[in-house]
Amino acid sequence: MNGESKRRISFSADSVLSAVVQDGDISELIKILCDNDVKVNQVNHVGLTALHQSVLCNNLDAVKLLLCHGADVNAQDVHGFSPLHTAAACGFVQITSLLLVFGADLFALTTQKEMAIDVAKEISVIRLLSEEMRQKIHQELFLASVIRRKSFEMLIYIGQYTLRLMHEGYQLLVHMWKQRHKKNEIKKRE
């Protein structure tokens, strides 16, 4: 090898990320995620993100790491499956729960118009999703009710404030008119 240069093969950070996720190598995943060049939401040749792959492998630690490093919890594959759809379909309760904690959209639809609860097979996942959906709907209804009530209260306040301003404006006009009338009376007397 005198005078010959050694050839090195290198792969993109995204390719290495995909391989490491498939292998489930958490220590290597940590190293890669600390690299600024890695695009954590990049899709592979079959349209899956690293998060989708980690969910499919039921690798809770990899899912946590990816979410903490900016993985899009609502990224969709070519069929519209989010990581939550994937976890629900596979029956992975812990991953489903973790995705919900990180803000996964319970009401996201696949290309077949299915929510995660529609593709869930395990009763524990179905219960988890239905309870989360119930709470979310309750929160949204409660919030809508509060906004309606506060809006009504604000309209009443604005109306009262407007009436007070109009009354004060009227009082000011009357006062100014009286002042002008007095000045005119004084000028007439002189």
Short mmCIF file of C-alpha atoms in Angstrom, two decimals:
data_model
loop_
_atom_site.label_atom_id
_atom_site.label_comp_id
_atom_site.label_asym_id
_atom_site.label_seq_id
_atom_site.Cartn_x
_atom_site.Cartn_y
_atom_site.Cartn_z
CA MET A 1 0.00 0.00 0.00
CA ASN A 2 2.92 2.31 -0.53
CA GLY A 3 1.75 5.51 -2.13
CA GLU A 4 -1.79 4.32 -2.38
CA SER A 5 -4.40 6.25 -0.53
CA LYS A 6 -6.73 4.35 1.72
CA ARG A 7 -10.32 4.60 0.69
CA ARG A 8 -12.93 5.11 3.34
CA ILE A 9 -16.57 4.44 2.94
CA SER A 10 -18.83 6.85 4.75
CA PHE A 11 -22.58 7.00 5.04
CA SER A 12 -24.80 9.98 5.63
CA ALA A 13 -25.87 10.64 9.20
CA ASP A 14 -29.47 9.91 8.20
CA SER A 15 -28.55 6.47 6.82
CA VAL A 16 -26.61 5.66 9.97
CA LEU A 17 -29.56 6.86 12.07
CA SER A 18 -31.90 4.50 10.26
CA ALA A 19 -29.51 1.56 10.70
CA VAL A 20 -28.89 2.27 14.37
CA VAL A 21 -32.63 2.52 15.07
CA GLN A 22 -33.24 -0.79 13.31
CA ASP A 23 -30.44 -2.40 15.33
CA GLY A 24 -31.76 -0.92 18.58
CA ASP A 25 -28.30 0.35 19.55
CA ILE A 26 -29.18 3.03 22.12
CA SER A 27 -25.61 4.13 22.91
CA GLU A 28 -24.90 4.69 19.21
CA LEU A 29 -28.27 6.43 18.83
CA ILE A 30 -27.30 8.89 21.53
CA LYS A 31 -24.02 9.67 19.70
CA ILE A 32 -25.82 10.18 16.39
CA LEU A 33 -28.52 12.40 17.89
CA CYS A 34 -25.83 14.66 19.35
CA ASP A 35 -24.50 15.17 15.79
CA ASN A 36 -25.93 18.39 14.35
CA ASP A 37 -26.01 16.98 10.82
CA VAL A 38 -28.67 14.35 11.50
CA LYS A 39 -32.16 15.05 10.25
CA VAL A 40 -34.28 13.24 12.81
CA ASN A 41 -37.48 13.54 10.74
CA GLN A 42 -35.95 12.30 7.49
CA VAL A 43 -37.89 9.43 5.89
CA ASN A 44 -36.18 6.27 4.68
CA HIS A 45 -36.66 4.42 1.39
CA VAL A 46 -40.01 2.99 2.56
CA GLY A 47 -41.30 6.33 3.85
CA LEU A 48 -40.77 5.83 7.58
CA THR A 49 -39.10 8.21 9.99
CA ALA A 50 -36.72 6.98 12.69
CA LEU A 51 -39.57 7.45 15.16
CA HIS A 52 -41.85 5.18 13.13
CA GLN A 53 -39.07 2.58 13.03
CA SER A 54 -38.47 2.80 16.78
CA VAL A 55 -42.18 2.33 17.41
CA LEU A 56 -42.29 -0.68 15.08
CA CYS A 57 -39.35 -2.19 16.97
CA ASN A 58 -41.15 -1.53 20.29
CA ASN A 59 -38.02 0.30 21.45
CA LEU A 60 -39.30 2.62 24.18
CA ASP A 61 -35.84 4.08 24.90
CA ALA A 62 -35.26 4.97 21.25
CA VAL A 63 -38.73 6.55 21.06
CA LYS A 64 -37.94 8.67 24.14
CA LEU A 65 -34.58 9.77 22.75
CA LEU A 66 -35.98 10.67 19.34
CA LEU A 67 -38.87 12.64 20.84
CA CYS A 68 -36.48 14.51 23.13
CA HIS A 69 -34.31 15.36 20.10
CA GLY A 70 -37.10 16.90 18.04
CA ALA A 71 -38.73 13.97 16.26
CA ASP A 72 -42.14 14.97 14.91
CA VAL A 73 -44.65 13.05 17.02
CA ASN A 74 -47.29 13.51 14.30
CA ALA A 75 -45.18 12.67 11.23
CA GLN A 76 -47.12 10.54 8.79
CA ASP A 77 -45.90 7.77 6.51
CA VAL A 78 -47.10 7.27 2.93
CA HIS A 79 -50.32 5.71 4.25
CA GLY A 80 -50.95 8.53 6.71
CA PHE A 81 -49.95 6.44 9.72
CA SER A 82 -48.51 8.53 12.52
CA PRO A 83 -46.30 6.93 15.17
CA LEU A 84 -49.45 6.81 17.34
CA HIS A 85 -51.32 4.83 14.67
CA THR A 86 -48.36 2.46 14.47
CA ALA A 87 -48.10 1.98 18.24
CA ALA A 88 -51.87 1.47 18.52
CA ALA A 89 -51.95 -1.03 15.67
CA CYS A 90 -49.07 -2.98 17.22
CA GLY A 91 -50.63 -2.90 20.70
CA PHE A 92 -47.73 -1.11 22.39
CA VAL A 93 -49.36 0.52 25.44
CA GLN A 94 -46.25 2.20 26.88
CA ILE A 95 -45.22 3.72 23.58
CA THR A 96 -48.80 4.82 22.90
CA SER A 97 -48.87 6.51 26.30
CA LEU A 98 -45.49 8.18 25.73
CA LEU A 99 -46.55 9.51 22.33
CA LEU A 100 -49.67 10.99 23.92
CA VAL A 101 -47.54 12.70 26.57
CA PHE A 102 -45.50 14.27 23.76
CA GLY A 103 -48.65 15.62 22.10
CA ALA A 104 -49.59 12.99 19.53
CA ASP A 105 -52.80 13.94 17.72
CA LEU A 106 -55.52 11.49 18.78
CA PHE A 107 -57.74 12.58 15.92
CA ALA A 108 -55.21 12.40 13.06
CA LEU A 109 -56.52 10.41 10.12
CA THR A 110 -54.75 7.97 7.83
CA THR A 111 -55.33 8.05 4.09
CA GLN A 112 -58.12 5.54 4.78
CA LYS A 113 -59.72 8.05 7.23
CA GLU A 114 -58.85 5.98 10.31
CA MET A 115 -57.88 7.33 13.72
CA ALA A 116 -55.41 5.51 15.95
CA ILE A 117 -58.27 4.00 17.96
CA ASP A 118 -59.70 2.54 14.74
CA VAL A 119 -56.54 0.52 14.05
CA ALA A 120 -55.93 -0.52 17.67
CA LYS A 121 -56.33 -4.22 18.40
CA GLU A 122 -55.39 -4.53 22.08
CA ILE A 123 -58.11 -3.67 24.59
CA SER A 124 -55.61 -1.85 26.84
CA VAL A 125 -54.61 0.46 23.97
CA ILE A 126 -58.26 1.01 23.03
CA ARG A 127 -59.09 1.94 26.64
CA LEU A 128 -56.13 4.31 26.85
CA LEU A 129 -57.01 6.04 23.59
CA SER A 130 -60.74 6.27 24.36
CA GLU A 131 -60.05 7.79 27.78
CA GLU A 132 -57.63 10.32 26.27
CA MET A 133 -60.17 11.17 23.57
CA ARG A 134 -62.89 11.64 26.19
CA GLN A 135 -60.66 13.95 28.23
CA LYS A 136 -59.61 15.92 25.14
CA ILE A 137 -63.21 16.41 24.02
CA HIS A 138 -64.23 17.38 27.55
CA GLN A 139 -61.39 19.93 27.72
CA GLU A 140 -62.32 21.42 24.36
CA LEU A 141 -66.00 21.66 25.31
CA PHE A 142 -65.09 23.20 28.64
CA LEU A 143 -62.75 25.66 26.96
CA ALA A 144 -65.40 26.58 24.39
CA SER A 145 -67.89 27.13 27.23
CA VAL A 146 -65.45 29.36 29.13
CA ILE A 147 -64.65 31.36 26.00
CA ARG A 148 -68.36 31.84 25.26
CA ARG A 149 -69.07 32.95 28.83
CA LYS A 150 -66.05 35.26 28.97
CA SER A 151 -66.95 36.72 25.57
CA PHE A 152 -70.47 37.48 26.81
CA GLU A 153 -69.08 39.06 29.99
CA MET A 154 -66.66 41.10 27.87
CA LEU A 155 -69.49 42.34 25.64
CA ILE A 156 -71.44 43.44 28.71
CA TYR A 157 -68.36 45.20 30.09
CA ILE A 158 -67.69 46.91 26.74
CA GLY A 159 -71.32 48.03 26.59
CA GLN A 160 -71.18 49.43 30.12
CA TYR A 161 -67.86 51.11 29.44
CA THR A 162 -69.19 52.61 26.21
CA LEU A 163 -72.26 53.96 28.01
CA ARG A 164 -70.06 55.48 30.72
CA LEU A 165 -67.82 57.10 28.10
CA MET A 166 -70.85 58.45 26.26
CA HIS A 167 -72.27 59.84 29.53
CA GLU A 168 -68.94 61.46 30.43
CA GLY A 169 -68.65 62.86 26.90
CA TYR A 170 -72.17 64.26 27.16
CA GLN A 171 -71.34 65.82 30.55
CA LEU A 172 -68.20 67.36 29.06
CA LEU A 173 -70.16 68.82 26.12
CA VAL A 174 -72.76 70.27 28.50
CA HIS A 175 -70.00 71.76 30.65
CA MET A 176 -68.27 73.25 27.59
CA TRP A 177 -71.57 74.61 26.30
CA LYS A 178 -72.28 76.24 29.70
CA GLN A 179 -68.78 77.76 29.76
CA ARG A 180 -69.23 79.16 26.27
CA HIS A 181 -72.72 80.41 27.13
CA LYS A 182 -71.32 82.21 30.22
CA LYS A 183 -68.56 83.83 28.13
CA ASN A 184 -71.17 85.01 25.60
CA GLU A 185 -73.31 86.46 28.41
CA ILE A 186 -70.31 88.27 29.83
CA LYS A 187 -69.42 89.69 26.38
CA LYS A 188 -72.99 90.89 25.89
CA ARG A 189 -72.95 92.72 29.23
CA GLU A 190 -69.75 94.52 28.43
#
